[in-house]
mmCIF file of C-alpha atoms and ligand atoms in Angstrom:
data_model
loop_
_atom_site.group_PDB
_atom_site.id
_atom_site.type_symbol
_atom_site.label_atom_id
_atom_site.label_comp_id
_atom_site.label_asym_id
_atom_site.label_seq_id
_atom_site.Cartn_x
_atom_site.Cartn_y
_atom_site.Cartn_z
ATOM 1 C CA MET N 1 -6.380 -28.324 -6.075
ATOM 2 C CA ASN N 2 -4.922 -28.546 -9.574
ATOM 3 C CA GLY N 3 -1.289 -28.810 -10.729
ATOM 4 C CA GLU N 4 1.455 -31.250 -9.719
ATOM 5 C CA TRP N 5 3.817 -31.254 -6.811
ATOM 6 C CA GLY N 6 6.655 -28.874 -7.578
ATOM 7 C CA GLU N 7 10.361 -29.494 -7.509
ATOM 8 C CA ARG N 8 11.613 -30.011 -3.993
ATOM 9 C CA ARG N 9 14.411 -27.579 -4.538
ATOM 10 C CA LEU N 10 11.878 -24.738 -4.661
ATOM 11 C CA CYS N 11 9.753 -25.914 -1.825
ATOM 12 C CA GLU N 12 7.936 -29.061 -0.802
ATOM 13 C CA LEU N 13 4.751 -27.068 -0.468
ATOM 14 C CA CYS N 14 4.608 -25.934 -4.090
ATOM 15 C CA LEU N 15 2.326 -27.038 -6.870
ATOM 16 C CA LYS N 16 3.452 -26.545 -10.452
ATOM 17 C CA ASP N 17 1.538 -24.921 -13.289
ATOM 18 C CA PHE N 18 -1.391 -23.817 -11.155
ATOM 19 C CA SER N 19 -4.499 -22.192 -12.643
ATOM 20 C CA LEU N 20 -5.145 -18.832 -10.967
ATOM 21 C CA LYS N 21 -8.382 -17.972 -12.742
ATOM 22 C CA GLU N 22 -10.813 -19.624 -10.337
ATOM 23 C CA ARG N 23 -8.807 -18.413 -7.361
ATOM 24 C CA THR N 24 -9.462 -14.759 -8.100
ATOM 25 C CA ALA N 25 -12.664 -12.931 -7.237
ATOM 26 C CA PHE N 26 -13.005 -11.593 -10.792
ATOM 27 C CA GLY N 27 -12.241 -14.926 -12.445
ATOM 28 C CA VAL N 28 -9.662 -14.062 -15.087
ATOM 29 C CA GLY N 29 -6.032 -14.928 -15.657
ATOM 30 C CA GLY N 30 -3.661 -17.676 -16.656
ATOM 31 C CA ARG N 31 -1.513 -20.066 -14.672
ATOM 32 C CA ALA N 32 1.211 -19.540 -12.091
ATOM 33 C CA LYS N 33 4.504 -21.355 -12.513
ATOM 34 C CA TYR N 34 4.244 -22.370 -8.855
ATOM 35 C CA ALA N 35 1.620 -22.055 -6.143
ATOM 36 C CA CYS N 36 2.266 -22.524 -2.427
ATOM 37 C CA PHE N 37 -0.150 -22.873 0.475
ATOM 38 C CA PRO N 38 1.855 -22.424 3.686
ATOM 39 C CA GLU N 39 0.119 -23.281 6.954
ATOM 40 C CA ASN N 40 2.317 -21.326 9.344
ATOM 41 C CA ALA N 41 4.917 -18.564 9.446
ATOM 42 C CA GLY N 42 7.813 -21.033 9.075
ATOM 43 C CA GLU N 43 6.388 -22.565 5.901
ATOM 44 C CA PHE N 44 5.500 -19.083 4.633
ATOM 45 C CA ALA N 45 9.117 -17.949 5.110
ATOM 46 C CA ASP N 46 10.413 -21.136 3.424
ATOM 47 C CA CYS N 47 8.232 -20.581 0.349
ATOM 48 C CA VAL N 48 9.218 -16.946 -0.032
ATOM 49 C CA SER N 49 12.941 -17.479 0.505
ATOM 50 C CA ALA N 50 13.110 -20.580 -1.725
ATOM 51 C CA ALA N 51 11.456 -18.663 -4.564
ATOM 52 C CA LYS N 52 13.797 -15.737 -4.050
ATOM 53 C CA ARG N 53 16.832 -18.048 -4.073
ATOM 54 C CA GLU N 54 15.707 -19.236 -7.487
ATOM 55 C CA ASN N 55 15.194 -15.671 -8.687
ATOM 56 C CA LEU N 56 11.478 -16.174 -9.129
ATOM 57 C CA PRO N 57 9.130 -13.281 -8.481
ATOM 58 C CA VAL N 58 6.794 -13.848 -5.536
ATOM 59 C CA ALA N 59 3.161 -12.776 -5.303
ATOM 60 C CA VAL N 60 1.635 -13.137 -1.854
ATOM 61 C CA LEU N 61 -2.124 -13.514 -2.228
ATOM 62 C CA GLY N 62 -4.945 -13.558 0.287
ATOM 63 C CA CYS N 63 -8.431 -13.822 -1.219
ATOM 64 C CA ALA N 64 -7.234 -12.397 -4.569
ATOM 65 C CA SER N 65 -10.198 -10.024 -4.408
ATOM 66 C CA ASN N 66 -8.202 -7.073 -5.679
ATOM 67 C CA VAL N 67 -5.940 -8.493 -8.372
ATOM 68 C CA ILE N 68 -6.206 -8.883 -12.118
ATOM 69 C CA VAL N 69 -4.042 -11.771 -13.226
ATOM 70 C CA SER N 70 -2.676 -11.542 -16.766
ATOM 71 C CA ASP N 71 -4.111 -13.940 -19.342
ATOM 72 C CA LYS N 72 -0.486 -15.045 -19.835
ATOM 73 C CA GLY N 73 -0.328 -16.045 -16.183
ATOM 74 C CA PHE N 74 2.409 -15.364 -13.664
ATOM 75 C CA ASP N 75 5.922 -16.673 -14.219
ATOM 76 C CA GLY N 76 6.697 -16.915 -10.527
ATOM 77 C CA ALA N 77 5.491 -18.282 -7.203
ATOM 78 C CA ALA N 78 2.000 -17.377 -6.013
ATOM 79 C CA VAL N 79 1.961 -17.808 -2.239
ATOM 80 C CA PHE N 80 -1.609 -18.172 -0.978
ATOM 81 C CA THR N 81 -2.149 -17.426 2.710
ATOM 82 C CA ALA N 82 -5.611 -19.011 3.069
ATOM 83 C CA LYS N 83 -4.342 -21.812 5.328
ATOM 84 C CA MET N 84 -2.775 -19.390 7.809
ATOM 85 C CA ASN N 85 -5.828 -18.699 9.876
ATOM 86 C CA ASP N 86 -4.963 -18.544 13.581
ATOM 87 C CA LEU N 87 -7.124 -16.242 15.668
ATOM 88 C CA SER N 88 -6.631 -15.473 19.348
ATOM 89 C CA VAL N 89 -7.866 -12.974 21.877
ATOM 90 C CA SER N 90 -6.237 -11.369 24.878
ATOM 91 C CA GLY N 91 -8.416 -8.861 26.722
ATOM 92 C CA THR N 92 -9.648 -6.529 23.995
ATOM 93 C CA SER N 93 -6.817 -7.334 21.553
ATOM 94 C CA VAL N 94 -7.307 -9.816 18.732
ATOM 95 C CA TYR N 95 -4.432 -11.407 16.847
ATOM 96 C CA ALA N 96 -5.360 -12.594 13.351
ATOM 97 C CA ALA N 97 -3.007 -14.461 11.037
ATOM 98 C CA CYS N 98 -2.744 -13.108 7.504
ATOM 99 C CA GLY N 99 -5.086 -15.670 5.944
ATOM 100 C CA VAL N 100 -8.027 -15.007 8.270
ATOM 101 C CA SER N 101 -10.956 -13.735 6.234
ATOM 102 C CA GLY N 102 -12.802 -10.551 7.084
ATOM 103 C CA ALA N 103 -15.946 -12.624 7.618
ATOM 104 C CA ARG N 104 -14.212 -14.856 10.173
ATOM 105 C CA LEU N 105 -12.744 -11.848 11.934
ATOM 106 C CA THR N 106 -16.244 -10.378 12.276
ATOM 107 C CA GLU N 107 -17.598 -13.672 13.654
ATOM 108 C CA PHE N 108 -14.742 -13.825 16.161
ATOM 109 C CA CYS N 109 -15.375 -10.247 17.314
ATOM 110 C CA ARG N 110 -19.091 -11.002 17.681
ATOM 111 C CA LEU N 111 -18.304 -14.118 19.728
ATOM 112 C CA HIS N 112 -15.993 -12.178 22.054
ATOM 113 C CA ASP N 113 -18.203 -9.070 22.130
ATOM 114 C CA LEU N 114 -15.486 -6.822 20.701
ATOM 115 C CA SER N 115 -16.049 -3.669 18.707
ATOM 116 C CA GLY N 116 -13.946 -1.532 16.356
ATOM 117 C CA ALA N 117 -13.526 -3.669 13.244
ATOM 118 C CA GLU N 118 -17.186 -3.728 12.132
ATOM 119 C CA PHE N 119 -16.489 -1.313 9.259
ATOM 120 C CA LEU N 120 -14.471 -4.070 7.546
ATOM 121 C CA TYR N 121 -17.574 -6.256 7.338
ATOM 122 C CA GLY N 122 -18.411 -7.211 3.759
ATOM 123 C CA ILE N 123 -14.917 -6.752 2.332
ATOM 124 C CA PRO N 124 -14.268 -10.224 0.852
ATOM 125 C CA ALA N 125 -10.621 -10.215 1.801
ATOM 126 C CA SER N 126 -7.918 -11.582 4.089
ATOM 127 C CA VAL N 127 -6.330 -9.784 7.025
ATOM 128 C CA GLY N 128 -2.965 -9.789 5.191
ATOM 129 C CA GLY N 129 -4.440 -8.343 1.999
ATOM 130 C CA MET N 130 -6.483 -5.734 3.855
ATOM 131 C CA THR N 131 -3.433 -4.692 5.863
ATOM 132 C CA ALA N 132 -1.165 -4.441 2.811
ATOM 133 C CA MET N 133 -3.837 -2.448 0.942
ATOM 134 C CA ASN N 134 -4.831 -0.437 4.023
ATOM 135 C CA ALA N 135 -8.392 -1.392 3.173
ATOM 136 C CA GLY N 136 -11.123 0.851 4.417
ATOM 137 C CA ALA N 137 -14.760 1.767 4.297
ATOM 138 C CA PHE N 138 -17.132 4.369 5.700
ATOM 139 C CA GLY N 139 -14.299 6.822 6.346
ATOM 140 C CA ARG N 140 -12.142 4.394 8.318
ATOM 141 C CA GLU N 141 -9.024 2.407 7.442
ATOM 142 C CA ILE N 142 -7.749 -0.863 8.864
ATOM 143 C CA SER N 143 -4.527 0.848 9.975
ATOM 144 C CA SER N 144 -6.561 2.828 12.530
ATOM 145 C CA VAL N 145 -7.461 -0.334 14.482
ATOM 146 C CA LEU N 146 -4.114 -2.135 14.338
ATOM 147 C CA SER N 147 -1.644 -2.010 17.203
ATOM 148 C CA GLU N 148 1.046 -4.198 15.597
ATOM 149 C CA VAL N 149 1.815 -5.930 12.320
ATOM 150 C CA TYR N 150 4.016 -9.021 11.984
ATOM 151 C CA VAL N 151 6.027 -9.267 8.771
ATOM 152 C CA LEU N 152 8.556 -11.583 7.153
ATOM 153 C CA ASP N 153 11.824 -9.693 7.033
ATOM 154 C CA GLY N 154 14.601 -12.225 7.502
ATOM 155 C CA GLY N 155 12.611 -13.796 10.342
ATOM 156 C CA VAL N 156 9.245 -12.698 11.677
ATOM 157 C CA LYS N 157 9.454 -9.069 12.801
ATOM 158 C CA ARG N 158 6.988 -6.931 14.699
ATOM 159 C CA LEU N 159 6.218 -3.479 13.325
ATOM 160 C CA LEU N 160 4.183 -0.686 14.814
ATOM 161 C CA PRO N 161 1.581 0.834 12.456
ATOM 162 C CA ALA N 162 3.726 3.983 12.187
ATOM 163 C CA GLU N 163 6.470 1.810 10.665
ATOM 164 C CA CYS N 164 4.233 0.332 7.943
ATOM 165 C CA GLY N 165 3.992 3.367 5.649
ATOM 166 C CA PHE N 166 0.192 3.372 5.655
ATOM 167 C CA SER N 167 -1.579 5.827 3.386
ATOM 168 C CA TYR N 168 -4.841 5.781 1.425
ATOM 169 C CA ARG N 169 -5.221 2.183 0.077
ATOM 170 C CA SER N 170 -1.476 1.690 0.272
ATOM 171 C CA SER N 171 1.396 0.729 2.563
ATOM 172 C CA ALA N 172 5.022 -0.371 2.502
ATOM 173 C CA LEU N 173 3.760 -3.952 2.990
ATOM 174 C CA GLY N 174 3.320 -6.359 0.105
ATOM 175 C CA SER N 175 4.955 -9.322 -1.588
ATOM 176 C CA SER N 176 8.407 -7.933 -0.743
ATOM 177 C CA LEU N 177 7.425 -7.352 2.898
ATOM 178 C CA PRO N 178 4.749 -9.993 3.535
ATOM 179 C CA VAL N 179 2.308 -9.698 6.415
ATOM 180 C CA VAL N 180 2.218 -12.770 8.674
ATOM 181 C CA GLY N 181 -0.478 -11.433 10.978
ATOM 182 C CA ALA N 182 -1.737 -8.374 12.796
ATOM 183 C CA THR N 183 -3.106 -7.384 16.181
ATOM 184 C CA PHE N 184 -6.348 -5.420 16.368
ATOM 185 C CA SER N 185 -6.884 -3.053 19.264
ATOM 186 C CA LEU N 186 -10.616 -3.167 20.017
ATOM 187 C CA LYS N 187 -13.066 -2.288 22.767
ATOM 188 C CA ARG N 188 -15.990 -4.042 24.416
ATOM 189 C CA GLY N 189 -19.452 -4.131 22.807
ATOM 190 C CA PHE N 190 -19.830 -5.676 19.334
ATOM 191 C CA ASP N 191 -22.063 -3.361 17.275
ATOM 192 C CA GLU N 192 -24.680 -5.588 15.631
ATOM 193 C CA ALA N 193 -26.640 -2.569 14.355
ATOM 194 C CA ALA N 194 -23.579 -1.323 12.447
ATOM 195 C CA ILE N 195 -23.242 -4.719 10.756
ATOM 196 C CA GLU N 196 -26.887 -4.626 9.689
ATOM 197 C CA LYS N 197 -26.470 -1.092 8.290
ATOM 198 C CA ILE N 198 -23.386 -2.125 6.309
ATOM 199 C CA ARG N 199 -25.095 -5.268 5.018
ATOM 200 C CA ARG N 200 -27.997 -3.177 3.718
ATOM 201 C CA PHE N 201 -25.671 -0.527 2.242
ATOM 202 C CA ARG N 202 -23.590 -3.088 0.357
ATOM 203 C CA ARG N 203 -26.663 -4.946 -0.887
ATOM 204 C CA GLU N 204 -28.181 -1.730 -2.279
ATOM 205 C CA ARG N 205 -25.069 0.047 -3.578
ATOM 206 C CA GLN N 206 -22.771 -2.697 -4.829
ATOM 207 C CA PRO N 207 -23.148 -5.014 -7.805
ATOM 208 C CA GLU N 208 -23.520 -8.736 -7.323
ATOM 209 C CA GLY N 209 -21.367 -11.270 -9.122
ATOM 210 C CA ARG N 210 -17.694 -11.282 -9.984
ATOM 211 C CA THR N 211 -15.892 -8.003 -9.395
ATOM 212 C CA PHE N 212 -12.745 -6.736 -7.667
ATOM 213 C CA GLY N 213 -14.306 -3.888 -5.709
ATOM 214 C CA SER N 214 -13.339 -0.312 -6.493
ATOM 215 C CA THR N 215 -11.383 -0.088 -9.720
ATOM 216 C CA PHE N 216 -9.929 3.374 -9.064
ATOM 217 C CA LYS N 217 -8.897 5.301 -5.984
ATOM 218 C CA ASN N 218 -10.810 8.425 -5.122
ATOM 219 C CA GLY N 219 -8.775 11.620 -5.316
ATOM 220 C CA GLU N 220 -8.569 15.109 -3.906
ATOM 221 C CA GLY N 221 -12.050 16.555 -4.400
ATOM 222 C CA TYR N 222 -13.545 13.761 -6.517
ATOM 223 C CA PHE N 223 -15.091 10.316 -6.336
ATOM 224 C CA ALA N 224 -13.886 8.117 -9.194
ATOM 225 C CA GLY N 225 -17.313 6.474 -9.536
ATOM 226 C CA ALA N 226 -19.070 9.839 -9.900
ATOM 227 C CA LEU N 227 -16.720 10.929 -12.704
ATOM 228 C CA ILE N 228 -17.170 7.628 -14.552
ATOM 229 C CA GLU N 229 -20.938 7.921 -14.221
ATOM 230 C CA ARG N 230 -20.884 11.545 -15.454
ATOM 231 C CA ALA N 231 -18.836 10.361 -18.431
ATOM 232 C CA GLY N 232 -21.814 8.167 -19.331
ATOM 233 C CA LEU N 233 -19.861 4.950 -18.950
ATOM 234 C CA LYS N 234 -22.224 2.935 -16.744
ATOM 235 C CA ASN N 235 -22.762 -0.451 -18.442
ATOM 236 C CA TYR N 236 -20.055 0.315 -21.033
ATOM 237 C CA ALA N 237 -18.399 -2.997 -21.912
ATOM 238 C CA VAL N 238 -15.290 -4.382 -23.550
ATOM 239 C CA GLY N 239 -15.739 -8.078 -24.260
ATOM 240 C CA GLY N 240 -16.977 -9.722 -21.064
ATOM 241 C CA ALA N 241 -15.927 -6.854 -18.765
ATOM 242 C CA ALA N 242 -18.416 -4.059 -18.085
ATOM 243 C CA VAL N 243 -18.737 -0.979 -15.928
ATOM 244 C CA SER N 244 -21.407 -1.852 -13.378
ATOM 245 C CA GLY N 245 -24.798 -0.225 -13.800
ATOM 246 C CA VAL N 246 -25.151 -0.186 -10.003
ATOM 247 C CA HIS N 247 -21.859 1.518 -9.092
ATOM 248 C CA ALA N 248 -19.662 3.020 -11.808
ATOM 249 C CA ASN N 249 -16.389 2.426 -9.945
ATOM 250 C CA PHE N 250 -16.990 -1.329 -10.114
ATOM 251 C CA ILE N 251 -16.187 -3.483 -13.138
ATOM 252 C CA VAL N 252 -18.109 -6.730 -13.384
ATOM 253 C CA ASN N 253 -17.385 -9.953 -15.204
ATOM 254 C CA LYS N 254 -20.495 -10.516 -17.321
ATOM 255 C CA GLY N 255 -19.158 -13.958 -18.174
ATOM 256 C CA GLY N 256 -16.169 -14.948 -20.256
ATOM 257 C CA ALA N 257 -14.173 -11.780 -19.522
ATOM 258 C CA THR N 258 -10.414 -11.863 -20.037
ATOM 259 C CA ALA N 259 -7.738 -9.833 -18.303
ATOM 260 C CA ALA N 260 -7.153 -8.110 -21.652
ATOM 261 C CA ASP N 261 -10.832 -7.020 -21.678
ATOM 262 C CA VAL N 262 -10.464 -5.523 -18.205
ATOM 263 C CA ARG N 263 -7.223 -3.796 -19.081
ATOM 264 C CA ALA N 264 -8.731 -2.313 -22.264
ATOM 265 C CA LEU N 265 -11.847 -1.170 -20.389
ATOM 266 C CA ILE N 266 -9.737 0.487 -17.690
ATOM 267 C CA ALA N 267 -7.634 2.250 -20.345
ATOM 268 C CA TYR N 268 -10.786 3.519 -22.067
ATOM 269 C CA ILE N 269 -12.322 4.796 -18.813
ATOM 270 C CA LYS N 270 -9.102 6.632 -17.954
ATOM 271 C CA LYS N 271 -8.942 8.197 -21.407
ATOM 272 C CA ARG N 272 -12.574 9.392 -21.351
ATOM 273 C CA VAL N 273 -12.434 10.745 -17.802
ATOM 274 C CA ASN N 274 -9.185 12.548 -18.539
ATOM 275 C CA ALA N 275 -10.562 14.058 -21.745
ATOM 276 C CA LEU N 276 -13.771 15.242 -20.052
ATOM 277 C CA PHE N 277 -12.566 16.319 -16.608
ATOM 278 C CA GLY N 278 -8.757 16.575 -16.822
ATOM 279 C CA VAL N 279 -8.436 13.974 -14.044
ATOM 280 C CA THR N 280 -5.963 11.086 -14.260
ATOM 281 C CA LEU N 281 -7.596 8.168 -12.480
ATOM 282 C CA CYS N 282 -5.273 5.871 -10.564
ATOM 283 C CA GLU N 283 -6.012 2.159 -10.221
ATOM 284 C CA GLU N 284 -6.742 0.693 -6.802
ATOM 285 C CA VAL N 285 -6.811 -2.800 -8.297
ATOM 286 C CA ARG N 286 -3.404 -4.503 -8.631
ATOM 287 C CA TYR N 287 -2.046 -6.212 -11.754
ATOM 288 C CA LEU N 288 -0.220 -9.524 -11.580
ATOM 289 C CA GLY N 289 1.882 -10.845 -14.450
ATOM 290 C CA GLU N 290 2.758 -9.356 -17.802
ATOM 291 C CA PHE N 291 0.265 -7.012 -19.515
HETATM 292 C C1 FAD Y 301 -17.250 -7.031 -3.615
HETATM 293 C C2 FAD Y 301 -15.975 -6.335 -3.166
HETATM 294 C C3 FAD Y 301 -16.054 -5.293 -2.253
HETATM 295 C C4 FAD Y 301 -14.892 -4.632 -1.830
HETATM 296 N N1 FAD Y 301 -15.012 -3.606 -0.930
HETATM 297 C C5 FAD Y 301 -13.898 -2.991 -0.496
HETATM 298 C C6 FAD Y 301 -14.001 -1.932 0.476
HETATM 299 O O1 FAD Y 301 -15.068 -1.566 0.944
HETATM 300 N N2 FAD Y 301 -12.846 -1.345 0.881
HETATM 301 C C7 FAD Y 301 -11.618 -1.729 0.403
HETATM 302 O O2 FAD Y 301 -10.600 -1.161 0.829
HETATM 303 N N3 FAD Y 301 -11.503 -2.712 -0.517
HETATM 304 C C8 FAD Y 301 -12.601 -3.351 -0.972
HETATM 305 N N4 FAD Y 301 -12.493 -4.352 -1.896
HETATM 306 C C9 FAD Y 301 -11.171 -4.668 -2.480
HETATM 307 C C10 FAD Y 301 -10.373 -5.768 -1.746
HETATM 308 O O3 FAD Y 301 -11.205 -6.665 -1.072
HETATM 309 C C11 FAD Y 301 -9.350 -5.158 -0.794
HETATM 310 O O4 FAD Y 301 -8.396 -4.414 -1.514
HETATM 311 C C12 FAD Y 301 -8.594 -6.161 0.070
HETATM 312 O O5 FAD Y 301 -7.704 -5.445 0.890
HETATM 313 C C13 FAD Y 301 -7.813 -7.207 -0.713
HETATM 314 O O6 FAD Y 301 -7.537 -8.285 0.159
HETATM 315 P P1 FAD Y 301 -7.194 -9.732 -0.409
HETATM 316 O O7 FAD Y 301 -6.925 -10.634 0.717
HETATM 317 O O8 FAD Y 301 -8.211 -10.174 -1.375
HETATM 318 O O9 FAD Y 301 -5.838 -9.371 -1.154
HETATM 319 P P2 FAD Y 301 -5.372 -9.850 -2.596
HETATM 320 O O10 FAD Y 301 -6.344 -9.384 -3.615
HETATM 321 O O11 FAD Y 301 -5.027 -11.277 -2.540
HETATM 322 O O12 FAD Y 301 -4.039 -8.989 -2.744
HETATM 323 C C14 FAD Y 301 -4.126 -7.585 -2.865
HETATM 324 C C15 FAD Y 301 -2.725 -7.005 -2.664
HETATM 325 O O13 FAD Y 301 -2.303 -7.273 -1.327
HETATM 326 C C16 FAD Y 301 -1.100 -8.060 -1.330
HETATM 327 N N5 FAD Y 301 -1.192 -9.048 -0.242
HETATM 328 C C17 FAD Y 301 -2.157 -9.983 -0.033
HETATM 329 N N6 FAD Y 301 -1.890 -10.678 1.092
HETATM 330 C C18 FAD Y 301 -0.727 -10.183 1.588
HETATM 331 C C19 FAD Y 301 0.080 -10.489 2.717
HETATM 332 N N7 FAD Y 301 -0.227 -11.466 3.592
HETATM 333 N N8 FAD Y 301 1.216 -9.769 2.900
HETATM 334 C C20 FAD Y 301 1.563 -8.782 2.046
HETATM 335 N N9 FAD Y 301 0.853 -8.452 0.955
HETATM 336 C C21 FAD Y 301 -0.287 -9.146 0.730
HETATM 337 C C22 FAD Y 301 -1.049 -8.728 -2.701
HETATM 338 O O14 FAD Y 301 0.272 -9.052 -3.074
HETATM 339 C C23 FAD Y 301 -1.687 -7.652 -3.582
HETATM 340 O O15 FAD Y 301 -0.765 -6.655 -3.937
HETATM 341 C C24 FAD Y 301 -13.631 -5.035 -2.331
HETATM 342 C C25 FAD Y 301 -13.549 -6.112 -3.234
HETATM 343 C C26 FAD Y 301 -14.698 -6.754 -3.653
HETATM 344 C C27 FAD Y 301 -14.582 -7.906 -4.618
#
């Protein structure tokens, strides 16, 4: 861990001047003024409220697999949930704290012979991030398997999925309504064959290396990747950031990319697709810091 212990008045769990670059899946970005690594809901609440008291913006981050951090960094508190990784089972319900990774969730379901969350396999993300983004794959969304979501709202509050504002790759949850954990409603019979199918699909259809998954959301009647491919932009690059030759909705870090490269590439893709097809692509990836 880099940085120095932060000022106690913010929070005893904070590090100062923390490099975010290596913490993100894509590997770009500057430093955060503070970084916190709470280990439980109480510490999580302390970090968030201390930062708010000092009028610092808060960014709650799971695996940072879907964020582009500005090259100028983030002048606020980045609260990483990776150390909040409780998992428990009761009958066919699984409670996962926000920092539990998708991979660990799959392992846990396999161990307890529970089915329903297999479609999340291969998303390199945390339960909190997937819930806030309403992550999905193969026609399913995480919100469809959740029975309750615990959030920080004053204290820890329990919400039903209907109260979370879930829609396609979006929800009312986020850094201003952080997810502490969620309960998955599953059934008996872990589906090993489904995992194998997904593993093969991802190996064949997704690029390797540093990426942040889908750059753009799909829209009514179109797949973003198909439009980008039809625009002839596969392998098109700005600096170290390039449209993947394997899947056009993925941007890859060829090495040495900056956030400015990614931003410029995204702007160019949007311009070309709009000019050719009259479609305004909307980013799925989230920006952090000043651009
Ligand atoms: C190789 C690859 C494949 C991918 N495949 C898919 C896919 O199939 N389907 C899909 O939907 N996505 C996919 N993604 C994108 C990404 O993994 C998801 O968007 C995921 O939900 C992000 O989770 P995270 O923990 O990394 O969140 P982060 O990237 O850390 O954060 C993303 C957003 O969620 C917020 N957030 C994070 N944790 C919390 C929390 N505890 N409470 C409140 N808000 C929080 C952040 O503030 C931010 O706005 C892929 C990414 C990669 C790199």
